[in-house]
């Protein structure tokens, strides 16, 4: 157990649905991240939050909307997704954003968009 | 994004053999060189990391070798075991920039 919990573990949604992914860390870290992991691409950084403030948005389409209400919780709101958005979405945390820091990852949410 | 090239994409090693995975980078500002290990159904986890002031670091059966002039670093797994079967990612990094991961190497250790 890494101290980073993601829910749900699996999600199937239609292209017109709205859903949210949740991440919670119990490590007292100040930075949280969303990564996307597709079958044939490297881990792609999506968003970075440092002390609840978004510090990086890696050209992510607006159909993905992050929210960080506090340093322990991170959400990814999804709406009108495309089939190519099907992937493993990983949340991570670190003591602060930027390196060199050890990232602690959750187990991810496997998302399928039909 | 900084370019990171990891090789090979996949690797099959006999139990007890040596697994070697390589990572080449371009950004000379990188000052932290970690390897992450990911098992199916789990997120990546830090395995071992090195700073540029040393050329080698060993932790148990895992060794990082670092070649600053060639801008490369590698992961060596000695006495490879079936339990080492996983995907390995390099993620060279510099201060104030989030980690950028290599494409990954899928290691299979067969008995």
Coordinates of N, CA and C in Angstrom, one line a residue:
Chain A
X1 N 0.8 -1.2 0.0 CA 0.0 0.0 0.0 C 0.9 1.2 0.0
X2 N 0.7 2.1 -1.0 CA 1.5 3.3 -1.1 C 1.0 4.5 -0.4
X3 N -0.2 4.5 0.2 CA -0.7 5.6 0.8 C -1.5 6.5 -0.1
X4 N -1.6 6.1 -1.4 CA -2.4 6.9 -2.4 C -3.5 5.9 -2.8
X5 N -4.8 6.4 -2.6 CA -5.9 5.5 -2.9 C -6.7 6.2 -4.1
X6 N -7.0 5.4 -5.1 CA -7.8 5.9 -6.2 C -9.1 5.1 -6.3
X7 N -10.2 5.8 -6.6 CA -11.5 5.1 -6.8 C -12.2 5.8 -8.0
X8 N -13.0 5.1 -8.8 CA -13.1 3.6 -8.7 C -11.9 3.0 -9.4
X9 N -11.7 1.7 -9.2 CA -10.6 0.9 -9.9 C -10.9 0.7 -11.4
X10 N -12.2 0.6 -11.7 CA -12.6 0.4 -13.1 C -13.8 1.3 -13.4
X11 N -13.9 1.8 -14.6 CA -15.0 2.6 -15.0 C -15.3 2.4 -16.4
X12 N -16.5 2.2 -16.7 CA -17.0 2.1 -18.1 C -18.0 3.2 -18.3
X13 N -17.8 4.0 -19.3 CA -18.7 5.1 -19.5 C -19.0 5.4 -21.0
X14 N -20.1 5.9 -21.3 CA -20.5 6.3 -22.7 C -19.9 7.6 -23.0
X15 N -19.9 8.0 -24.2 CA -19.3 9.2 -24.6 C -20.1 10.4 -24.1
X16 N -21.3 10.3 -23.8 CA -22.1 11.4 -23.3 C -22.2 11.5 -21.8
X17 N -21.6 10.5 -21.1 CA -21.7 10.5 -19.6 C -20.8 11.6 -19.0
X18 N -21.1 11.8 -17.7 CA -20.2 12.6 -16.9 C -19.8 11.8 -15.7
X19 N -18.6 11.6 -15.4 CA -18.1 10.9 -14.3 C -16.9 11.6 -13.7
X20 N -16.5 11.1 -12.4 CA -15.4 11.7 -11.8 C -14.5 10.6 -11.2
X21 N -13.2 10.8 -11.3 CA -12.2 10.0 -10.6 C -11.8 10.7 -9.4
X22 N -11.5 9.8 -8.3 CA -11.1 10.4 -7.1 C -9.8 9.8 -6.6
X23 N -9.0 10.7 -6.0 CA -7.7 10.3 -5.5 C -7.5 10.9 -4.1
X24 N -7.0 10.1 -3.2 CA -6.8 10.6 -1.8 C -5.4 10.1 -1.4
X25 N -4.6 11.0 -0.8 CA -3.3 10.6 -0.3 C -3.3 10.8 1.2
X26 N -2.6 9.9 1.9 CA -2.5 10.0 3.4 C -1.1 10.1 3.8
X27 N -0.3 10.8 3.0 CA 1.1 10.9 3.2 C 1.6 12.3 3.7
X28 N 0.6 13.2 3.8 CA 1.0 14.6 4.1 C 1.8 15.3 3.0
X29 N 1.6 14.8 1.8 CA 2.3 15.5 0.7 C 1.6 16.8 0.3
X30 N 2.3 17.6 -0.4 CA 1.8 18.9 -0.9 C 1.5 19.0 -2.4
X31 N 2.0 18.0 -3.1 CA 1.9 18.0 -4.6 C 1.1 16.7 -5.0
X32 N 0.2 16.9 -6.0 CA -0.5 15.8 -6.5 C -0.6 15.9 -8.0
X33 N -0.6 14.8 -8.7 CA -0.5 14.7 -10.1 C -1.5 13.7 -10.7
X34 N -1.9 14.0 -11.9 CA -2.7 13.1 -12.8 C -1.8 12.7 -14.0
X35 N -1.6 11.4 -14.2 CA -1.0 10.8 -15.3 C -1.9 9.9 -16.1
X36 N -1.7 9.9 -17.4 CA -2.5 9.0 -18.3 C -1.5 7.9 -18.8
X37 N -1.9 6.6 -18.7 CA -1.1 5.6 -19.2 C -1.9 4.8 -20.3
X38 N -1.5 4.9 -21.5 CA -2.1 4.1 -22.6 C -1.2 3.0 -23.0
X39 N -1.8 2.0 -23.7 CA -1.1 0.8 -24.0 C 0.3 1.0 -24.8
X40 N 0.3 2.0 -25.7 CA 1.5 2.1 -26.5 C 2.1 3.5 -26.4
X41 N 1.9 4.1 -25.3 CA 2.5 5.5 -25.1 C 3.1 5.5 -23.8
X42 N 4.1 6.4 -23.6 CA 4.7 6.5 -22.2 C 3.7 7.1 -21.3
X43 N 4.0 7.1 -20.0 CA 3.2 7.8 -19.1 C 3.1 9.3 -19.4
X44 N 1.9 9.8 -19.5 CA 1.8 11.2 -19.9 C 1.3 12.0 -18.7
X45 N 2.1 13.0 -18.4 CA 1.7 13.9 -17.3 C 0.5 14.8 -17.8
X46 N -0.5 14.9 -17.0 CA -1.7 15.7 -17.4 C -1.7 17.0 -16.6
X47 N -1.8 16.8 -15.3 CA -1.9 18.0 -14.4 C -1.0 17.9 -13.2
X48 N -0.6 19.0 -12.7 CA 0.1 19.1 -11.4 C -0.5 20.1 -10.5
X49 N -0.7 19.7 -9.2 CA -1.2 20.7 -8.2 C -0.1 20.7 -7.1
X50 N 0.2 21.9 -6.7 CA 1.2 22.2 -5.6 C 0.5 23.1 -4.6
X51 N 0.3 22.6 -3.4 CA -0.4 23.3 -2.4 C -1.8 23.8 -2.9
X52 N -2.5 22.9 -3.5 CA -3.9 23.1 -4.0 C -3.9 24.0 -5.3
X53 N -2.8 24.5 -5.7 CA -2.8 25.4 -6.9 C -2.3 24.6 -8.1
X54 N -3.0 24.7 -9.2 CA -2.6 24.1 -10.4 C -1.3 24.7 -11.0
X55 N -0.3 24.0 -11.1 CA 1.0 24.5 -11.6 C 1.4 24.0 -13.0
X56 N 0.6 23.0 -13.5 CA 0.9 22.5 -14.8 C -0.3 21.9 -15.4
X57 N -0.6 22.3 -16.6 CA -1.6 21.7 -17.5 C -1.0 21.4 -18.8
X58 N -0.8 20.1 -19.0 CA 0.1 19.6 -20.1 C -0.8 19.5 -21.4
X59 N -1.4 20.7 -21.8 CA -2.2 20.7 -23.0 C -3.3 19.6 -23.1
X60 N -3.9 19.5 -21.9 CA -5.0 18.5 -21.8 C -6.3 19.0 -22.3
X61 N -7.1 18.3 -23.1 CA -8.4 18.7 -23.6 C -9.3 19.1 -22.5
X62 N -10.2 20.1 -22.8 CA -11.0 20.6 -21.7 C -12.1 19.6 -21.3
X63 N -12.2 18.5 -22.0 CA -13.2 17.4 -21.5 C -12.6 16.8 -20.2
X64 N -11.4 17.0 -19.9 CA -10.8 16.6 -18.6 C -10.7 17.8 -17.7
X65 N -11.3 17.8 -16.5 CA -11.3 19.0 -15.7 C -10.9 18.5 -14.3
X66 N -9.7 19.0 -13.8 CA -9.2 18.6 -12.5 C -9.7 19.5 -11.4
X67 N -9.7 19.0 -10.2 CA -10.1 19.8 -9.0 C -9.3 19.3 -7.9
X68 N -8.8 20.2 -7.1 CA -8.0 19.9 -5.9 C -8.5 20.7 -4.7
X69 N -9.4 20.2 -4.0 CA -10.0 21.0 -2.9 C -9.1 21.2 -1.7
X70 N -8.2 20.3 -1.5 CA -7.1 20.4 -0.5 C -6.0 19.5 -0.9
X71 N -4.9 19.6 -0.1 CA -3.7 18.9 -0.5 C -3.8 17.4 -0.4
X72 N -4.9 16.9 0.2 CA -5.0 15.4 0.3 C -5.9 14.8 -0.8
X73 N -6.7 15.6 -1.5 CA -7.7 15.1 -2.4 C -7.5 15.7 -3.8
X74 N -7.7 14.9 -4.8 CA -7.6 15.3 -6.2 C -8.7 14.6 -7.0
X75 N -9.4 15.3 -7.8 CA -10.4 14.7 -8.6 C -10.1 15.0 -10.1
X76 N -10.6 14.1 -10.9 CA -10.6 14.4 -12.4 C -12.0 14.2 -12.9
X77 N -12.6 15.3 -13.3 CA -14.0 15.2 -13.8 C -13.9 15.0 -15.3
X78 N -14.8 14.1 -15.8 CA -14.8 13.6 -17.2 C -16.1 13.9 -17.8
X79 N -16.1 14.5 -19.0 CA -17.4 14.7 -19.7 C -17.1 14.6 -21.2
X80 N -18.1 14.1 -21.9 CA -18.0 13.9 -23.4 C -16.7 13.4 -23.9
X81 N -16.3 12.3 -23.3 CA -15.0 11.7 -23.6 C -15.1 11.0 -25.0
X82 N -13.9 10.7 -25.5 CA -13.8 9.9 -26.8 C -13.3 8.5 -26.5
X83 N -13.5 7.6 -27.4 CA -12.9 6.3 -27.2 C -11.4 6.3 -27.0
X84 N -10.7 7.2 -27.7 CA -9.3 7.2 -27.5 C -8.8 7.7 -26.1
X85 N -9.8 8.1 -25.3 CA -9.4 8.5 -23.9 C -9.4 7.3 -23.0
X86 N -9.8 6.1 -23.5 CA -9.7 4.9 -22.7 C -8.2 4.6 -22.4
X87 N -8.0 4.5 -21.1 CA -6.6 4.3 -20.6 C -6.6 4.1 -19.1
X88 N -5.4 3.9 -18.5 CA -5.3 3.8 -17.1 C -4.9 5.2 -16.6
X89 N -5.7 5.8 -15.7 CA -5.4 7.1 -15.1 C -4.9 6.9 -13.7
X90 N -3.6 7.4 -13.6 CA -2.9 7.3 -12.4 C -2.8 8.6 -11.6
X91 N -3.0 8.5 -10.4 CA -2.8 9.7 -9.5 C -1.5 9.4 -8.7
X92 N -0.7 10.5 -8.5 CA 0.5 10.4 -7.7 C 0.6 11.6 -6.8
X93 N 1.4 11.4 -5.7 CA 1.7 12.5 -4.9 C 3.2 12.6 -4.5
X94 N 3.7 13.7 -4.1 CA 5.1 13.9 -3.7 C 5.1 15.0 -2.6
X95 N 6.2 15.1 -1.9 CA 6.2 16.1 -0.8 C 6.0 17.5 -1.4
X96 N 6.6 17.8 -2.6 CA 6.3 19.0 -3.3 C 6.4 18.8 -4.8
X97 N 6.0 19.7 -5.6 CA 6.1 19.4 -7.1 C 7.5 19.7 -7.6
X98 N 7.8 19.1 -8.7 CA 9.1 19.3 -9.3 C 10.1 18.2 -8.7
X99 N 11.2 18.0 -9.3 CA 12.1 17.0 -8.9 C 13.3 17.6 -8.1
X100 N 14.2 16.8 -7.7 CA 14.1 15.4 -7.7 C 13.3 14.9 -6.5
X101 N 12.2 14.3 -6.8 CA 11.3 13.8 -5.7 C 10.8 12.4 -6.1
X102 N 10.6 11.7 -5.0 CA 10.0 10.3 -5.2 C 8.5 10.5 -5.4
X103 N 7.9 9.9 -6.4 CA 6.5 10.0 -6.6 C 5.9 8.7 -6.1
X104 N 4.8 8.9 -5.4 CA 4.0 7.7 -4.9 C 2.7 7.6 -5.7
X105 N 2.5 6.5 -6.4 CA 1.4 6.3 -7.3 C 0.3 5.5 -6.6
X106 N -0.9 5.8 -7.0 CA -2.0 4.9 -6.7 C -2.1 3.8 -7.7
X107 N -3.0 2.9 -7.5 CA -3.2 1.8 -8.4 C -3.9 2.1 -9.7
X108 N -4.5 3.3 -9.8 CA -5.1 3.7 -11.0 C -6.5 3.4 -11.2
X109 N -7.2 4.1 -12.1 CA -8.5 3.8 -12.6 C -8.4 3.4 -14.0
X110 N -8.9 2.2 -14.3 CA -8.9 1.7 -15.7 C -10.2 2.2 -16.3
X111 N -10.1 3.1 -17.3 CA -11.2 3.7 -17.9 C -11.5 3.2 -19.3
X112 N -12.7 2.8 -19.6 CA -13.1 2.4 -20.9 C -14.2 3.3 -21.4
X113 N -14.1 3.9 -22.5 CA -15.1 4.8 -23.1 C -15.7 4.1 -24.3
X114 N -17.0 3.9 -24.2 CA -17.7 3.2 -25.3 C -18.3 4.2 -26.3
Chain B
X1 N 8.5 18.6 -24.3 CA 9.0 17.7 -23.3 C 10.4 17.2 -23.6
X2 N 11.2 17.0 -22.5 CA 12.5 16.5 -22.7 C 12.4 15.1 -23.3
X3 N 13.4 14.8 -24.2 CA 13.3 13.4 -24.9 C 14.0 12.4 -24.1
X4 N 13.4 11.3 -23.9 CA 14.0 10.2 -23.1 C 13.8 8.9 -24.0
X5 N 14.8 8.2 -24.2 CA 14.8 7.0 -25.0 C 15.2 5.8 -24.2
X6 N 14.2 4.9 -24.1 CA 14.5 3.7 -23.2 C 14.5 2.5 -24.1
X7 N 15.4 1.5 -23.8 CA 15.6 0.3 -24.6 C 16.0 -0.8 -23.7
X8 N 15.7 -2.1 -24.1 CA 14.8 -2.5 -25.2 C 13.3 -2.2 -24.7
X9 N 12.4 -2.4 -25.7 CA 10.9 -2.3 -25.4 C 10.5 -3.5 -24.5
X10 N 11.1 -4.7 -24.8 CA 10.8 -5.9 -24.1 C 12.0 -6.7 -24.0
X11 N 12.0 -7.6 -22.9 CA 13.2 -8.4 -22.6 C 12.8 -9.7 -22.0
X12 N 13.3 -10.7 -22.4 CA 13.1 -12.0 -21.8 C 14.4 -12.6 -21.3
X13 N 14.4 -12.9 -20.0 CA 15.7 -13.4 -19.4 C 15.4 -14.7 -18.6
X14 N 16.4 -15.5 -18.7 CA 16.3 -16.8 -17.9 C 16.5 -16.5 -16.4
X15 N 15.8 -17.2 -15.6 CA 15.9 -17.1 -14.2 C 17.4 -17.3 -13.8
X16 N 17.9 -16.4 -13.0 CA 19.3 -16.4 -12.6 C 20.2 -15.5 -13.5
X17 N 19.7 -15.1 -14.6 CA 20.4 -14.3 -15.6 C 20.5 -12.8 -15.2
X18 N 21.1 -12.0 -16.0 CA 21.2 -10.6 -15.8 C 20.3 -9.8 -16.7
X19 N 19.5 -9.0 -16.2 CA 18.6 -8.1 -17.0 C 19.3 -6.7 -17.1
X20 N 19.3 -6.2 -18.3 CA 19.9 -4.8 -18.5 C 19.0 -4.0 -19.3
X21 N 18.6 -2.9 -18.8 CA 17.7 -1.9 -19.4 C 18.4 -0.6 -19.5
X22 N 18.3 0.1 -20.6 CA 19.1 1.3 -20.8 C 18.1 2.5 -21.0
X23 N 18.7 3.7 -20.7 CA 17.9 4.9 -20.8 C 18.9 6.0 -21.3
X24 N 18.5 6.7 -22.4 CA 19.3 7.8 -22.9 C 18.5 9.0 -22.9
X25 N 19.1 10.1 -22.5 CA 18.4 11.4 -22.4 C 19.2 12.5 -23.1
X26 N 18.5 13.6 -23.3 CA 19.2 14.7 -24.0 C 19.5 15.9 -23.1
X27 N 18.6 16.1 -22.1 CA 18.8 17.3 -21.3 C 19.9 17.2 -20.3
X28 N 21.0 18.0 -20.5 CA 22.1 17.9 -19.6 C 21.8 18.5 -18.2
X29 N 20.7 19.1 -18.0 CA 20.3 19.7 -16.7 C 19.7 18.7 -15.8
X30 N 19.4 17.5 -16.3 CA 18.9 16.4 -15.4 C 19.9 16.1 -14.3
X31 N 19.4 16.0 -13.1 CA 20.3 15.7 -12.0 C 19.7 14.6 -11.0
X32 N 18.8 13.9 -11.5 CA 18.2 12.8 -10.7 C 17.7 11.7 -11.7
X33 N 18.2 10.5 -11.4 CA 18.0 9.4 -12.4 C 17.4 8.2 -11.8
X34 N 16.0 8.2 -11.7 CA 15.4 7.0 -11.1 C 14.9 6.0 -12.1
X35 N 14.7 4.8 -11.5 CA 14.0 3.7 -12.2 C 12.7 3.4 -11.4
X36 N 11.6 3.3 -12.1 CA 10.4 2.8 -11.5 C 10.0 1.4 -12.0
X37 N 9.3 0.7 -11.1 CA 8.9 -0.7 -11.4 C 7.4 -0.7 -11.3
X38 N 6.7 -1.3 -12.3 CA 5.3 -1.4 -12.3 C 4.8 -2.8 -12.6
X39 N 4.1 -3.3 -11.6 CA 3.4 -4.6 -11.8 C 2.0 -4.5 -12.3
X40 N 1.5 -5.5 -13.0 CA 0.1 -5.4 -13.6 C -0.9 -5.0 -12.5
X41 N -1.7 -4.1 -12.8 CA -2.8 -3.7 -11.9 C -2.3 -2.7 -10.8
X42 N -1.1 -2.3 -10.9 CA -0.5 -1.4 -9.9 C 0.1 -0.2 -10.6
X43 N 0.2 0.9 -9.8 CA 0.9 2.0 -10.3 C 2.4 1.8 -10.2
X44 N 3.2 2.6 -10.9 CA 4.7 2.5 -10.8 C 5.2 2.8 -9.4
X45 N 6.3 2.2 -9.0 CA 6.9 2.5 -7.7 C 8.4 2.7 -7.9
X46 N 8.9 3.6 -7.1 CA 10.4 3.9 -7.2 C 11.1 2.6 -6.8
X47 N 12.1 2.2 -7.7 CA 12.9 1.1 -7.4 C 14.3 1.5 -6.9
X48 N 14.9 2.3 -7.6 CA 16.3 2.8 -7.3 C 16.5 4.1 -8.0
X49 N 17.4 4.9 -7.5 CA 17.7 6.2 -8.1 C 19.1 6.6 -7.9
X50 N 19.7 7.4 -8.7 CA 21.1 7.8 -8.6 C 21.2 9.3 -8.9
X51 N 22.2 10.0 -8.2 CA 22.5 11.4 -8.5 C 23.8 11.4 -9.4
X52 N 24.0 12.4 -10.1 CA 25.1 12.4 -11.1 C 26.5 12.5 -10.4
X53 N 26.6 12.6 -9.1 CA 27.9 12.7 -8.5 C 28.6 11.3 -8.3
X54 N 27.8 10.3 -8.6 CA 28.4 8.9 -8.5 C 28.1 8.2 -9.8
X55 N 28.9 7.2 -10.1 CA 28.7 6.5 -11.4 C 28.0 5.2 -11.3
X56 N 27.8 4.7 -10.0 CA 27.1 3.5 -9.8 C 26.5 3.4 -8.4
X57 N 25.3 2.8 -8.4 CA 24.7 2.6 -7.1 C 24.1 1.2 -7.0
X58 N 24.3 0.5 -6.0 CA 23.8 -0.8 -5.9 C 22.9 -1.0 -4.7
X59 N 21.7 -1.6 -4.9 CA 20.8 -1.9 -3.8 C 20.3 -3.4 -4.0
X60 N 20.9 -4.3 -3.2 CA 20.6 -5.7 -3.4 C 21.0 -6.2 -4.8
X61 N 20.0 -6.7 -5.5 CA 20.3 -7.3 -6.8 C 20.2 -6.2 -7.9
X62 N 19.8 -5.0 -7.5 CA 19.6 -3.9 -8.5 C 20.7 -2.9 -8.5
X63 N 21.2 -2.6 -9.7 CA 22.3 -1.6 -9.8 C 22.0 -0.6 -10.9
X64 N 22.3 0.6 -10.6 CA 22.2 1.7 -11.6 C 23.6 2.0 -12.0
X65 N 23.9 2.1 -13.3 CA 25.2 2.6 -13.8 C 24.9 3.9 -14.6
X66 N 25.7 4.9 -14.3 CA 25.5 6.2 -14.9 C 26.7 6.7 -15.7
X67 N 26.4 7.1 -16.9 CA 27.5 7.6 -17.8 C 27.1 9.0 -18.2
X68 N 27.7 10.0 -17.5 CA 27.3 11.3 -17.7 C 27.7 11.8 -19.1
X69 N 28.9 11.5 -19.6 CA 29.4 12.0 -20.9 C 28.5 11.4 -22.0
X70 N 28.0 10.2 -21.8 CA 27.2 9.6 -22.9 C 25.7 9.9 -22.7
X71 N 25.4 10.6 -21.6 CA 24.0 10.9 -21.3 C 23.1 9.6 -21.3
X72 N 23.6 8.6 -20.6 CA 22.9 7.4 -20.5 C 23.0 6.8 -19.0
X73 N 22.0 6.1 -18.7 CA 22.1 5.3 -17.4 C 21.3 4.0 -17.6
X74 N 21.7 3.0 -16.9 CA 21.1 1.7 -17.1 C 20.8 1.1 -15.8
X75 N 19.9 0.1 -15.8 CA 19.4 -0.7 -14.7 C 19.9 -2.1 -15.0
X76 N 20.6 -2.7 -14.0 CA 21.1 -4.0 -14.1 C 20.4 -4.8 -12.9
X77 N 19.7 -5.9 -13.3 CA 19.1 -6.8 -12.3 C 19.9 -8.1 -12.3
X78 N 20.6 -8.3 -11.3 CA 21.4 -9.6 -11.1 C 20.6 -10.7 -10.6
X79 N 20.9 -11.9 -11.0 CA 20.2 -13.1 -10.5 C 18.7 -12.9 -10.7
X80 N 18.3 -12.5 -11.9 CA 16.9 -12.2 -12.1 C 15.9 -13.3 -11.7
X81 N 14.8 -12.9 -11.1 CA 13.8 -13.9 -10.6 C 12.5 -13.7 -11.3
X82 N 11.6 -14.7 -11.4 CA 10.3 -14.5 -11.9 C 9.5 -13.4 -11.3
X83 N 9.7 -13.1 -10.0 CA 9.1 -12.0 -9.3 C 9.5 -10.6 -9.8
X84 N 10.6 -10.6 -10.6 CA 11.1 -9.3 -11.2 C 10.3 -9.0 -12.4
X85 N 9.5 -9.9 -12.9 CA 8.8 -9.7 -14.2 C 7.8 -8.5 -14.0
X86 N 8.0 -7.5 -14.7 CA 7.3 -6.2 -14.5 C 7.7 -5.3 -15.7
X87 N 7.1 -4.1 -15.7 CA 7.5 -3.1 -16.6 C 8.4 -2.0 -15.9
X88 N 9.5 -1.7 -16.5 CA 10.4 -0.8 -15.8 C 10.5 0.5 -16.6
X89 N 10.5 1.7 -15.9 CA 10.5 3.0 -16.5 C 11.6 3.8 -16.0
X90 N 12.4 4.4 -16.9 CA 13.3 5.5 -16.4 C 12.6 6.8 -16.4
X91 N 13.0 7.7 -15.6 CA 12.4 9.0 -15.5 C 13.4 10.1 -15.1
X92 N 14.4 10.4 -15.9 CA 15.3 11.4 -15.6 C 14.7 12.7 -15.3
X93 N 15.2 13.5 -14.5 CA 14.5 14.7 -14.0 C 15.5 15.8 -13.5
X94 N 15.0 17.0 -13.5 CA 15.8 18.1 -12.9 C 14.9 18.9 -12.0
X95 N 15.5 19.7 -11.2 CA 14.7 20.4 -10.2 C 13.6 21.2 -10.8
X96 N 12.4 21.2 -10.1 CA 11.3 22.1 -10.5 C 10.6 21.6 -11.8
X97 N 10.9 20.4 -12.2 CA 10.2 19.9 -13.4 C 9.6 18.5 -13.0
X98 N 8.3 18.3 -13.3 CA 7.8 16.9 -13.0 C 8.5 15.9 -13.8
X99 N 8.4 14.7 -13.3 CA 9.1 13.6 -14.0 C 8.5 13.3 -15.3
X100 N 9.3 13.0 -16.3 CA 8.9 12.6 -17.6 C 9.4 11.2 -17.8
X101 N 8.6 10.2 -18.1 CA 8.9 8.8 -18.1 C 9.3 8.3 -19.5
X102 N 10.2 7.4 -19.5 CA 10.5 6.6 -20.8 C 9.3 5.8 -21.1
X103 N 9.3 5.1 -22.3 CA 8.2 4.3 -22.8 C 8.0 3.0 -22.0
X104 N 9.0 2.6 -21.3 CA 8.9 1.4 -20.5 C 9.5 0.2 -21.2
X105 N 10.0 -0.7 -20.4 CA 10.6 -2.0 -20.8 C 9.8 -3.1 -20.1
X106 N 9.2 -4.0 -20.8 CA 8.5 -5.1 -20.2 C 9.5 -6.3 -20.1
X107 N 9.8 -6.6 -18.8 CA 10.7 -7.7 -18.5 C 9.9 -9.0 -18.1
X108 N 10.3 -10.1 -18.8 CA 9.8 -11.4 -18.4 C 10.9 -12.3 -18.0
X109 N 10.9 -12.8 -16.8 CA 11.9 -13.7 -16.3 C 11.3 -15.1 -16.3
X110 N 11.9 -16.0 -17.1 CA 11.3 -17.3 -17.2 C 12.2 -18.3 -16.5
X111 N 11.5 -19.3 -16.0 CA 12.2 -20.4 -15.2 C 12.9 -21.4 -16.2

